[in-house]
């Protein structure tokens, strides 16, 4: 009895705070993406402004994000029925966008206006929730070379 | 020391290659952070403790790579790549490597 009520409490808490947190995070992402939209990103190694640029440096952005209890439970269910794992889709989207924004912030602080050769890497860092089956927290890192386009 | 993940240094000419340089560090999270993270696992969202930990570790790995490049007499590292792998549960290896070069 005690165990099942604890489980339900965690599920409800996870749902409420998880959804709220996600909403706020997406809002702040949207705002900051708007703020740094002048910084151009490219995943190519060469760009027409590379030749006339005389200063370049490596910029990085990282973030570790975790699923909430409700979404983790939902993903276990989806694992049985199959189909789109919506809880991971939004988690990875949040992680990637946040990492890219942090990289852009670093470039902006150092006075650059473009980043080329952008690479984004995602890795699963095991946590205590790992036992329950599958990834629950992911690390995303974005890196690239910041330049000034003229 | 100029760091870049391009194959050349913009605006500079490469005059010498000093070979591959790398830096790595393996970190485990301490129990306090682990506890805070397990709470965060209920509510979801960013695990700031881990973000900081990995950030610090990555800086250290980069620093080790720079030290190695300096000892080879290089003044820039090009084509830098990062990789993360979890070795055992609760520990992660952060590895960074690149090519040390001399530019004028």
Coordinates of N, CA, C and O in Angstrom, one line a residue, chain B residues 10-60:
Chain B
X10 N 42.4 30.0 -39.6 CA 42.1 31.1 -40.5 C 43.0 32.3 -40.3 O 43.4 32.7 -39.2
X11 N 43.5 32.8 -41.5 CA 44.4 34.0 -41.5 C 45.8 33.7 -41.1 O 46.6 34.6 -41.1
X12 N 46.1 32.4 -40.9 CA 47.5 32.0 -40.5 C 48.0 30.9 -41.5 O 47.2 30.2 -42.0
X13 N 49.3 30.8 -41.6 CA 49.9 29.8 -42.4 C 50.6 28.7 -41.5 O 51.3 29.1 -40.6
X14 N 50.3 27.5 -41.8 CA 50.9 26.4 -41.0 C 52.3 26.1 -41.5 O 52.5 25.9 -42.7
X15 N 53.3 26.2 -40.6 CA 54.6 26.0 -41.0 C 55.2 24.7 -40.5 O 56.2 24.2 -41.0
X16 N 54.6 24.0 -39.6 CA 55.1 22.7 -39.1 C 54.1 21.9 -38.4 O 53.2 22.5 -37.7
X17 N 54.1 20.6 -38.6 CA 53.2 19.7 -37.9 C 54.0 19.0 -36.7 O 55.0 18.5 -37.0
X18 N 53.4 19.0 -35.6 CA 54.0 18.4 -34.4 C 53.4 17.1 -34.0 O 53.7 16.5 -33.0
X19 N 52.3 16.7 -34.7 CA 51.7 15.4 -34.5 C 50.5 15.5 -33.6 O 50.0 16.5 -33.2
X20 N 50.0 14.3 -33.3 CA 48.7 14.2 -32.5 C 48.9 14.5 -31.0 O 49.9 14.0 -30.4
X21 N 48.1 15.3 -30.4 CA 48.1 15.5 -29.0 C 46.7 15.2 -28.4 O 45.7 15.4 -29.1
X22 N 46.7 14.8 -27.2 CA 45.4 14.4 -26.6 C 45.5 14.6 -25.1 O 46.5 14.8 -24.5
X23 N 44.3 14.7 -24.5 CA 44.2 14.9 -23.1 C 42.9 14.1 -22.7 O 41.9 14.1 -23.4
X24 N 43.0 13.4 -21.5 CA 41.8 12.7 -21.1 C 41.7 12.8 -19.6 O 42.7 13.1 -18.9
X25 N 40.5 12.7 -19.1 CA 40.3 12.6 -17.6 C 39.1 11.8 -17.4 O 38.1 11.7 -18.2
X26 N 39.2 11.0 -16.3 CA 38.0 10.2 -15.9 C 37.5 10.7 -14.6 O 38.3 10.9 -13.6
X27 N 36.2 11.0 -14.5 CA 35.7 11.6 -13.3 C 34.5 10.8 -12.8 O 33.7 10.3 -13.6
X28 N 34.4 10.7 -11.5 CA 33.2 10.1 -10.9 C 32.5 11.2 -10.2 O 33.1 12.2 -9.7
X29 N 31.2 11.1 -10.0 CA 30.4 12.1 -9.3 C 30.5 11.8 -7.8 O 30.5 10.7 -7.5
X30 N 30.5 12.8 -7.0 CA 30.5 12.5 -5.6 C 29.1 12.4 -5.1 O 28.1 12.7 -5.7
X31 N 29.0 11.8 -3.9 CA 27.7 11.3 -3.4 C 26.7 12.4 -3.2 O 25.5 12.1 -3.4
X32 N 27.1 13.5 -2.8 CA 26.1 14.6 -2.6 C 25.5 15.0 -3.9 O 24.3 15.2 -4.0
X33 N 26.3 15.1 -5.0 CA 25.8 15.5 -6.3 C 24.9 14.4 -6.8 O 23.9 14.6 -7.4
X34 N 25.3 13.1 -6.5 CA 24.5 12.0 -6.9 C 23.1 12.0 -6.3 O 22.1 11.7 -7.0
X35 N 23.1 12.4 -5.0 CA 21.8 12.5 -4.3 C 20.9 13.6 -4.9 O 19.7 13.4 -5.2
X36 N 21.5 14.7 -5.1 CA 20.8 15.9 -5.7 C 20.2 15.5 -7.1 O 19.1 15.8 -7.5
X37 N 21.0 14.7 -7.8 CA 20.6 14.3 -9.2 C 19.5 13.3 -9.1 O 18.6 13.3 -9.9
X38 N 19.5 12.5 -8.1 CA 18.4 11.5 -8.0 C 17.1 12.2 -7.7 O 16.0 11.7 -8.1
X39 N 17.2 13.3 -6.9 CA 15.9 14.1 -6.7 C 15.5 14.7 -8.0 O 14.3 14.7 -8.4
X40 N 16.4 15.2 -8.8 CA 16.1 15.9 -10.0 C 15.5 14.9 -11.0 O 14.8 15.2 -11.9
X41 N 15.9 13.6 -10.8 CA 15.3 12.6 -11.7 C 13.8 12.4 -11.6 O 13.2 11.8 -12.4
X42 N 13.3 12.9 -10.5 CA 11.8 12.8 -10.3 C 11.2 14.0 -11.0 O 10.2 13.8 -11.7
X43 N 11.8 15.2 -10.9 CA 11.2 16.4 -11.5 C 11.6 16.6 -12.9 O 10.9 17.4 -13.7
X44 N 12.7 16.0 -13.3 CA 13.2 16.3 -14.7 C 13.9 17.6 -14.8 O 14.0 18.3 -13.8
X45 N 14.5 17.9 -15.9 CA 15.2 19.1 -16.2 C 16.7 19.0 -16.1 O 17.2 17.9 -16.1
X46 N 17.3 20.1 -16.1 CA 18.8 20.1 -16.2 C 19.4 19.7 -14.9 O 19.0 20.1 -13.8
X47 N 20.4 18.8 -15.0 CA 21.2 18.4 -13.8 C 22.4 19.3 -13.7 O 23.5 19.0 -14.3
X48 N 22.3 20.4 -13.0 CA 23.4 21.4 -13.0 C 24.7 20.9 -12.4 O 25.7 21.2 -12.9
X49 N 24.5 20.0 -11.4 CA 25.7 19.5 -10.8 C 26.6 18.7 -11.8 O 27.8 18.9 -11.9
X50 N 25.9 17.9 -12.6 CA 26.6 17.1 -13.6 C 27.1 18.0 -14.8 O 28.2 17.8 -15.3
X51 N 26.4 19.0 -15.1 CA 26.8 19.9 -16.2 C 28.1 20.6 -15.8 O 29.1 20.6 -16.5
X52 N 28.2 21.0 -14.5 CA 29.4 21.7 -14.0 C 30.5 20.7 -13.9 O 31.6 21.0 -14.3
X53 N 30.2 19.5 -13.4 CA 31.3 18.5 -13.3 C 31.9 18.2 -14.6 O 33.1 18.2 -14.8
X54 N 31.1 18.0 -15.6 CA 31.6 17.6 -16.9 C 32.3 18.8 -17.6 O 33.3 18.6 -18.3
X55 N 31.8 20.0 -17.3 CA 32.5 21.2 -17.8 C 33.9 21.3 -17.3 O 34.8 21.5 -18.0
X56 N 34.0 21.2 -15.9 CA 35.3 21.2 -15.3 C 36.2 20.2 -15.8 O 37.4 20.4 -16.1
X57 N 35.7 19.0 -15.9 CA 36.5 17.8 -16.4 C 37.0 18.1 -17.8 O 38.2 17.8 -18.2
X58 N 36.1 18.6 -18.6 CA 36.5 18.8 -20.0 C 37.6 19.9 -20.1 O 38.5 19.8 -20.9
X59 N 37.4 20.9 -19.3 CA 38.5 22.0 -19.3 C 39.8 21.4 -18.9 O 40.9 21.8 -19.4
X60 N 39.8 20.5 -17.9 CA 41.0 19.8 -17.5 C 41.6 19.0 -18.6 O 42.9 19.1 -18.9

